[in-house]
Coordinates of C-alpha atoms and ligand atoms in Angstrom, one line a residue:
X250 CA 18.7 4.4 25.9
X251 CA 20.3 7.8 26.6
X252 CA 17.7 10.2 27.8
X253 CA 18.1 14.3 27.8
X254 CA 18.3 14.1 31.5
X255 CA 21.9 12.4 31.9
X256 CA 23.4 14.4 29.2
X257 CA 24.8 17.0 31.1
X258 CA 23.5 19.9 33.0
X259 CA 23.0 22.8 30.5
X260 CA 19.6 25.3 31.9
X261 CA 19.0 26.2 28.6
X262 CA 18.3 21.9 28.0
X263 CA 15.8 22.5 30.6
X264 CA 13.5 24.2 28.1
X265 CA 13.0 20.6 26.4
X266 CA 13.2 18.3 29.5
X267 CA 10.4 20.8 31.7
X268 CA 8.2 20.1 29.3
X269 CA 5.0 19.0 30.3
X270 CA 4.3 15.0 29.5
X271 CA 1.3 15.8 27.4
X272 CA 0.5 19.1 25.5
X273 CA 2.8 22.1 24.8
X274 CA 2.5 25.7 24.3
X275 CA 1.6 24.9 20.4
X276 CA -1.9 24.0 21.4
X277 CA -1.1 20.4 21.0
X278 CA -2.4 19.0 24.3
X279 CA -4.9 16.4 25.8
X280 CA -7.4 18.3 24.0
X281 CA -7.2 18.8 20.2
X282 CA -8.2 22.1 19.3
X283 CA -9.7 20.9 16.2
X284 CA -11.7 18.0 17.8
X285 CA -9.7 15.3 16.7
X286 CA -10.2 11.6 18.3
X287 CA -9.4 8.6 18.2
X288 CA -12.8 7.5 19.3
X289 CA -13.9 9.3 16.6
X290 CA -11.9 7.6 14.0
X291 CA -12.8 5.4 11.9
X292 CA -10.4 3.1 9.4
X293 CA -10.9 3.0 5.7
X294 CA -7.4 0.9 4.7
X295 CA -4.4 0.0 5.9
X296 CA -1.7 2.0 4.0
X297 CA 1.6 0.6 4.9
X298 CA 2.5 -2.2 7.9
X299 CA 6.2 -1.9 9.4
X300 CA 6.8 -5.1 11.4
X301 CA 10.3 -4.3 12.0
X302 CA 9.9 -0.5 12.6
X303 CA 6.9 -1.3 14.1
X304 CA 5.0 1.4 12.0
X305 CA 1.5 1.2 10.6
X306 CA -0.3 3.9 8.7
X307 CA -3.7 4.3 8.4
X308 CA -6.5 6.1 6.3
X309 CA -9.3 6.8 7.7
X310 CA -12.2 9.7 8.5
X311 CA -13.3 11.7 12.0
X312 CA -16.8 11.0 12.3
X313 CA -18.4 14.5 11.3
X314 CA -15.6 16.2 9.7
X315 CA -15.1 16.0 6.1
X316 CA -11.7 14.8 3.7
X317 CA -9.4 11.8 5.2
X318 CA -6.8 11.8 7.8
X319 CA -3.8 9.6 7.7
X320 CA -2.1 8.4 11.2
X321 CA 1.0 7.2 11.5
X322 CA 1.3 4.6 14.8
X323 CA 4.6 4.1 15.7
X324 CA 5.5 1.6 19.1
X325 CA 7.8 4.0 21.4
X326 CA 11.1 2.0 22.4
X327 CA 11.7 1.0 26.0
X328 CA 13.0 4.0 28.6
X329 CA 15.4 2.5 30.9
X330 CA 14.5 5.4 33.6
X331 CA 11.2 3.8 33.6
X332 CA 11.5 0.2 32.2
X333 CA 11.7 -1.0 36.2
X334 CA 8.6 1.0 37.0
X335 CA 6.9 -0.7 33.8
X336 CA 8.1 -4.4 34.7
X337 CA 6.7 -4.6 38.4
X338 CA 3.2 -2.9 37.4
X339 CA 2.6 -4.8 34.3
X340 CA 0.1 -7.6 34.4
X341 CA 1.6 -11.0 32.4
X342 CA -0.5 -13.5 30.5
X343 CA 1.9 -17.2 30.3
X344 CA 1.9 -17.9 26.0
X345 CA 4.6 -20.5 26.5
X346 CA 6.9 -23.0 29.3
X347 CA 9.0 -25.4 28.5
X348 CA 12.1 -26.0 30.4
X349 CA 14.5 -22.9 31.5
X350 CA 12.3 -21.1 28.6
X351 CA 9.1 -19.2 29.0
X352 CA 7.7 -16.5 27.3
X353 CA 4.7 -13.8 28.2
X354 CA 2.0 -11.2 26.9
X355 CA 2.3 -8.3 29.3
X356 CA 0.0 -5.5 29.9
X357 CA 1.2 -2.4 30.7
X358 CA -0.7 -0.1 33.1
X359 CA -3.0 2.4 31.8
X360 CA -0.4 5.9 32.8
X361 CA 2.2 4.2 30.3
X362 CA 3.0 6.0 26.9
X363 CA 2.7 2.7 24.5
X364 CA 2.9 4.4 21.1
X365 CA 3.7 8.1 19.4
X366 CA 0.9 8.9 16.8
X367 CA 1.5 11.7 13.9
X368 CA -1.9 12.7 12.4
X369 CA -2.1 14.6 9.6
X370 CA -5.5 16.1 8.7
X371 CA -7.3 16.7 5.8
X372 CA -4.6 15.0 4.1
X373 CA -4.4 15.3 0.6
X374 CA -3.9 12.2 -2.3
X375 CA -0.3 13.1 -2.3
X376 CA -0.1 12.4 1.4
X377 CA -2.0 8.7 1.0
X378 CA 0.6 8.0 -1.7
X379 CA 3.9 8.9 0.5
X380 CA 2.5 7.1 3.6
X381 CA 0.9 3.7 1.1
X382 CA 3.0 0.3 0.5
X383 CA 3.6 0.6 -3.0
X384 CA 6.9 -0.4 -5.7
X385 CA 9.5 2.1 -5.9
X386 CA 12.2 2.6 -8.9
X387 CA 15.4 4.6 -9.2
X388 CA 15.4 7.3 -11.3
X389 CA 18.5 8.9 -12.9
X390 CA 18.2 12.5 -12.9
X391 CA 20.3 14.0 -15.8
X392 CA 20.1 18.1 -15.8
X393 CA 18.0 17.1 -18.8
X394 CA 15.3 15.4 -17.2
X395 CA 15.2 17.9 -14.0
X396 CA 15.1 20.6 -16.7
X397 CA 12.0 19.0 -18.8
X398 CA 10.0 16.7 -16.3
X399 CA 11.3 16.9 -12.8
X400 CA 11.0 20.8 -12.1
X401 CA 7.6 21.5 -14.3
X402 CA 6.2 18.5 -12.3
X403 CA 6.9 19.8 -9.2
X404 CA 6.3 23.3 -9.7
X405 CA 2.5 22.0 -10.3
X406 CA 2.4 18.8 -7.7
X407 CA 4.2 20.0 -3.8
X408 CA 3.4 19.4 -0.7
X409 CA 1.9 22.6 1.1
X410 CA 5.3 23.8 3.0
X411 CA 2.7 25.8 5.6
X412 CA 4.6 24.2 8.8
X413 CA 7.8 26.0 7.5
X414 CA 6.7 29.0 7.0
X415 CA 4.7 28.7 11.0
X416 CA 8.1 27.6 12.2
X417 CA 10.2 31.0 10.4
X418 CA 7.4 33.2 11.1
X419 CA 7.4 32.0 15.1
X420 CA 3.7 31.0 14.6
X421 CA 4.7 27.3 15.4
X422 CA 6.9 25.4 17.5
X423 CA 8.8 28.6 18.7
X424 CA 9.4 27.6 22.1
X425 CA 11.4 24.3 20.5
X426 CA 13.8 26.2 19.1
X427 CA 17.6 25.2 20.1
X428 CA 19.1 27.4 18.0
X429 CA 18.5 30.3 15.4
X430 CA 20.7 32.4 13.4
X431 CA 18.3 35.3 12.2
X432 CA 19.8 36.7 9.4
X433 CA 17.7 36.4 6.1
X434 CA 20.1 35.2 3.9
X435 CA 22.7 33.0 5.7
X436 CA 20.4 32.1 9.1
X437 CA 18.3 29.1 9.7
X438 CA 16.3 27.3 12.5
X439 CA 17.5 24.8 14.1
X440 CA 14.5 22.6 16.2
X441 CA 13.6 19.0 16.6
X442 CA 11.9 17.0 13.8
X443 CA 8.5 15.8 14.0
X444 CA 10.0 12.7 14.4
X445 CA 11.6 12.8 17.7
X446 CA 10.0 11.9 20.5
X447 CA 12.6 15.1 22.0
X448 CA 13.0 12.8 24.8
X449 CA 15.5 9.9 24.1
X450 CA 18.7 11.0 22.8
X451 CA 19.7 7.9 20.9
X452 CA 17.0 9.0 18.8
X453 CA 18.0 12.5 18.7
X454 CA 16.5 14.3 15.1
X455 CA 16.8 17.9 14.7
X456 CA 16.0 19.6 11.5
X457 CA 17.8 23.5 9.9
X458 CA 15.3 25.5 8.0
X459 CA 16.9 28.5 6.4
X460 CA 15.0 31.8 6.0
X461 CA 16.1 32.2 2.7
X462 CA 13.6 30.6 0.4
X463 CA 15.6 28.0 -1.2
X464 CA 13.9 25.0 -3.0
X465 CA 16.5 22.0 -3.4
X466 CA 19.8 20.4 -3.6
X467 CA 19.7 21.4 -7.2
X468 CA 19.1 25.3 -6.4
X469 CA 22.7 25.1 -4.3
X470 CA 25.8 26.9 -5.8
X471 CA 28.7 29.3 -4.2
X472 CA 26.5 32.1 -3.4
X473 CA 24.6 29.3 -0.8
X474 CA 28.7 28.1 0.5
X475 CA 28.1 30.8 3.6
X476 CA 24.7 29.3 4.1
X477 CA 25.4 25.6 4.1
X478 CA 29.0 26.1 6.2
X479 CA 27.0 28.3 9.0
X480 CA 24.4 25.7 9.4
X481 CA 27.0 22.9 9.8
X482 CA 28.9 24.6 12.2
X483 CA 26.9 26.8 14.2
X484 CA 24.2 23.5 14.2
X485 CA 27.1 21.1 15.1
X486 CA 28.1 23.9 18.0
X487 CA 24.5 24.2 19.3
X488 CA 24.1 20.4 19.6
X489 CA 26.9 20.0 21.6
X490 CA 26.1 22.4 23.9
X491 CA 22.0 21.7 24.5
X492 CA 22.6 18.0 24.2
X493 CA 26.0 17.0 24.8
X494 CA 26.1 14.7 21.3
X495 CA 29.6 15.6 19.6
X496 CA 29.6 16.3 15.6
X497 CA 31.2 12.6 15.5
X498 CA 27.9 11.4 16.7
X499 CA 25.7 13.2 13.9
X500 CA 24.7 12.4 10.7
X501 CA 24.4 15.6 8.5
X502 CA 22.2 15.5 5.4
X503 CA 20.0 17.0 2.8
X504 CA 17.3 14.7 0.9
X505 CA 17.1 14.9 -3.0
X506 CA 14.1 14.7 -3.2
X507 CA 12.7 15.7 -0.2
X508 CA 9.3 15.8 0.4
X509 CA 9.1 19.8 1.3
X510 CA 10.7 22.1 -1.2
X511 CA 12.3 24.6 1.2
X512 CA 15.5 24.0 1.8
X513 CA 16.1 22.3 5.5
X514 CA 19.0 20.1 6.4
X515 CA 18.4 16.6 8.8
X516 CA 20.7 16.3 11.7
X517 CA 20.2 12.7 13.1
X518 CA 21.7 10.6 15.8
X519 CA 24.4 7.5 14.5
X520 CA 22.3 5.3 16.4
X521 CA 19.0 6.4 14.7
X522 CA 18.1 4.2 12.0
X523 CA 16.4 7.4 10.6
X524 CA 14.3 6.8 7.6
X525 CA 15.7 8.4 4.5
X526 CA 19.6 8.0 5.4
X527 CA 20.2 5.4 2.5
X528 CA 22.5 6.5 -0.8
X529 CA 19.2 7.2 -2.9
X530 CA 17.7 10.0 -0.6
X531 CA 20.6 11.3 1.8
X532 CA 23.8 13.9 0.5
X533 CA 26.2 14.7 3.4
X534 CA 26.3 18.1 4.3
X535 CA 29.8 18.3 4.4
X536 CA 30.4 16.4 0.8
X537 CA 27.9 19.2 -0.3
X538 CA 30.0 22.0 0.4
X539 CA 33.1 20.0 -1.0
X540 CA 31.4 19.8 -4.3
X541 CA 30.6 23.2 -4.5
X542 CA 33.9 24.1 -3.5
X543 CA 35.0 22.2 -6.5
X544 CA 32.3 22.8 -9.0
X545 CA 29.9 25.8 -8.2
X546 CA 27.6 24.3 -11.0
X547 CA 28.2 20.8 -9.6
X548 CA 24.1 20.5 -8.2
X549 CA 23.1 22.1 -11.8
X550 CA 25.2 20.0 -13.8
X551 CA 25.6 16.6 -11.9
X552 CA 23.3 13.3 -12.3
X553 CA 21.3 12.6 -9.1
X554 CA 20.0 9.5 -8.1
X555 CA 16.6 8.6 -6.4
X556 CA 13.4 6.6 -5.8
X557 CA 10.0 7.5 -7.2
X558 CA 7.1 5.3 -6.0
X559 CA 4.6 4.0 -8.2
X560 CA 1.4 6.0 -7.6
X561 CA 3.7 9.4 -7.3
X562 CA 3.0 11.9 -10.1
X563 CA 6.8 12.5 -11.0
X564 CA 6.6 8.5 -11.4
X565 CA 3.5 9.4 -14.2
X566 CA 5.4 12.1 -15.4
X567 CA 8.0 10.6 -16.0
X568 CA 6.7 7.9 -17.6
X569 CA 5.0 10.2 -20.1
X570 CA 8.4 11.4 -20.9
X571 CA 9.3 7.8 -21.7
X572 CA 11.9 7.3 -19.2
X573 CA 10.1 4.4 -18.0
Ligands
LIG861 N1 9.4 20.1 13.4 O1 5.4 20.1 11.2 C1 6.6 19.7 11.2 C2 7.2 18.8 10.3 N2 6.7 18.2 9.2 C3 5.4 18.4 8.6 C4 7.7 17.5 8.6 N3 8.8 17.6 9.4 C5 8.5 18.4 10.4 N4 9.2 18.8 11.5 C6 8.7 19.7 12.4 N5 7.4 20.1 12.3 O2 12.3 14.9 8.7 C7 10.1 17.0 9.2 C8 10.0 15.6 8.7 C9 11.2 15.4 7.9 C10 11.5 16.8 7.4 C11 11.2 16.9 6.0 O3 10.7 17.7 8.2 O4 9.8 14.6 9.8 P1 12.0 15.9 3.7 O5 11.4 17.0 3.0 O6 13.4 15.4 3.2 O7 10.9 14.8 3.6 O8 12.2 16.2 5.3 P2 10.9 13.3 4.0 O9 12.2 12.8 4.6 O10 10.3 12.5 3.0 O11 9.8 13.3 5.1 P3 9.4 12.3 6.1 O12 8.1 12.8 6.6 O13 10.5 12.2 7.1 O14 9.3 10.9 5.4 C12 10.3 9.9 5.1 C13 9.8 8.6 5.4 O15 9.8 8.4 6.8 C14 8.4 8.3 5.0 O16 8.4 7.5 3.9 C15 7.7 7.8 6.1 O17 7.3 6.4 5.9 C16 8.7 7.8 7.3 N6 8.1 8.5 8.4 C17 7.5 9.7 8.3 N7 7.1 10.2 9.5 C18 7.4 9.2 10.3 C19 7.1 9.0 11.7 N8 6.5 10.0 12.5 N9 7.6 7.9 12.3 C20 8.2 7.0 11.6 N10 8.5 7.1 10.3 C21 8.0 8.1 9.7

């Protein structure tokens, strides 16, 4: 595992690596600000068990506060600055021995990081549904059935896109930014996903949000060409240079649909099985702009693929349309 450290010697990477172990300047340390505990937490299901990503969610309620929470668990992978330290202080329980061949349970002291937890709270239904187990089907979007069930559903059922709005108007995560490009119409910020751990560079996930209030892949023409070509080079350029990580490296994509309607573009390491980077979610950045190029209607005009899980209301909406 690459980590930030022996990537190069840039200061400005300093800003990430100097930060402390626990807690941050966005009030996220030791102590949740919103009284927020695991102790106090109690499990009402299981949503969704990853064995290979070794992901479990999990709805639940904070003794005393009202609404649900859903917490995402996710195992951190093995840091080979530390791994040596985490061997020799580990205790190790024998399971089996036979032979050459012997295998163990081993316990890890107390001071190491064992798993990253995202917690979202109150969390609405829609945020049970995205998070639950549950069938998925492929949808093909024809400009007919964005124009008479896909956009009227979705102007009624989104996400809240608060966060984006904290991170443009500096209220959140400001001191995280790698890169920004102010201008209102053209500019975006460029800062690390929720997702990254902003720590292992295998991993590496960095995510552009543009000031300019665009809602999807769909909403893209000529006019948005300047926008979508600054954000792949001047993004590309300002990963270089904090992290060292070439544009060969990257994978550059937008998500129809995404789950936030404000239009942000994914930059994720090769080696990063990120979630969302198969052929029904993920549209290259640069195969964007070519399509444009070609077509400025092409987004308006052109079929789109994607999943729609079961419980999701464009699944019901659609449905009542009769496409399923
Ligand atoms: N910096 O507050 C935020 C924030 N939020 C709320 C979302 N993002 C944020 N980044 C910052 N601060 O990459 C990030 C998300 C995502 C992007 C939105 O913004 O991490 P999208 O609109 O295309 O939506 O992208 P998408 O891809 O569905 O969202 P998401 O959350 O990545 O979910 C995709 C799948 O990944 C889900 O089905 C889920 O099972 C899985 N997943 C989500 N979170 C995690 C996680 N922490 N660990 C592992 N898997 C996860």
């Amino acid at each position: 595992m690459a980590s930030i450290e022996e990537n190069g010697s840039n200061p400005k990477r300093q800003k990430l690596t100097d930060l402390p172990e626990r807690g941050n300047a966005d009030g996220a340390g030791d102590e949740d600000e919103r009284g927020l505990f695991f102790k106090d937490f109690t499990t009402t299901s299981v949503l969704r068990e990853d064995t290979k990503a070794k992901l479990m969610t999990l709805k639940g309620k904070f003794n005393g506060k009202d609404g649900d929470a859903v917490v995402l668990l996710e195992k951190l992978p093995f840091d080979k600055e530390t791994v040596a330290n985490l061997m020799s202080s580990s205790t190790m329980h024998q399971t089996l021995n036979n032979d050459i061949y012997s295998t163990y349970e081993a316990f890890p002291p107390t001071n190491f990081p064992d798993y990253k937890t995202t917690m979202i709270y109150p969390a609405t239904e829609k945020h049970v549904i995205k998070y639950s187990e549950q069938d998925m089907y492929v949808v093909r979007e024809t400009k007919d059935l964005y124009e008479n069930v896909t956009k009227q559903c979705l102007e009624k059922n989104q996400f809240s896109i608060q966060w984006v709005y904290n991170i443009l108007e500096k209220k959140c995560e400001s001191e995280r930014i790698v890169f920004e490009d102010p201008d209102p119409v053209n500019g975006f910020i460029l800062l690390p996903d929720l997702k990254w751990n902003r720590k292992d560079l295998d991993s590496l996930y960095l995510v552009a949000i543009t000031h300019n209030h665009i809602k999807s892949l769909r909403d893209l023409n000529k006019e948005s060409l300047p926008l979508l070509k600054n954000i792949l080079k001047s993004g590309t350029e300002a990963i270089e240079k904090e992290f060292n990580i070439p544009v060969s490296k990257l994978r550059i994509y937008v998500h129809y649909q995404p789950s936030y309607y404000h239009l942000h573009v994914h930059f994720s390491n090769l080696k990063f099985d990120a979630p969302g980077t198969d052929v029904l979610r993920a549209h290259l950045l640069d195969s964007i702009i070519e399509n444009i190029e070609m077509d400025s209607q092409y987004y308006e005009n052109k079929t789109l693929h994607y999943t729609v899980k079961e419980n999701d209301v464009l699944h019901q909406a659609y449905k009542d349309h009769g496409y399923f």
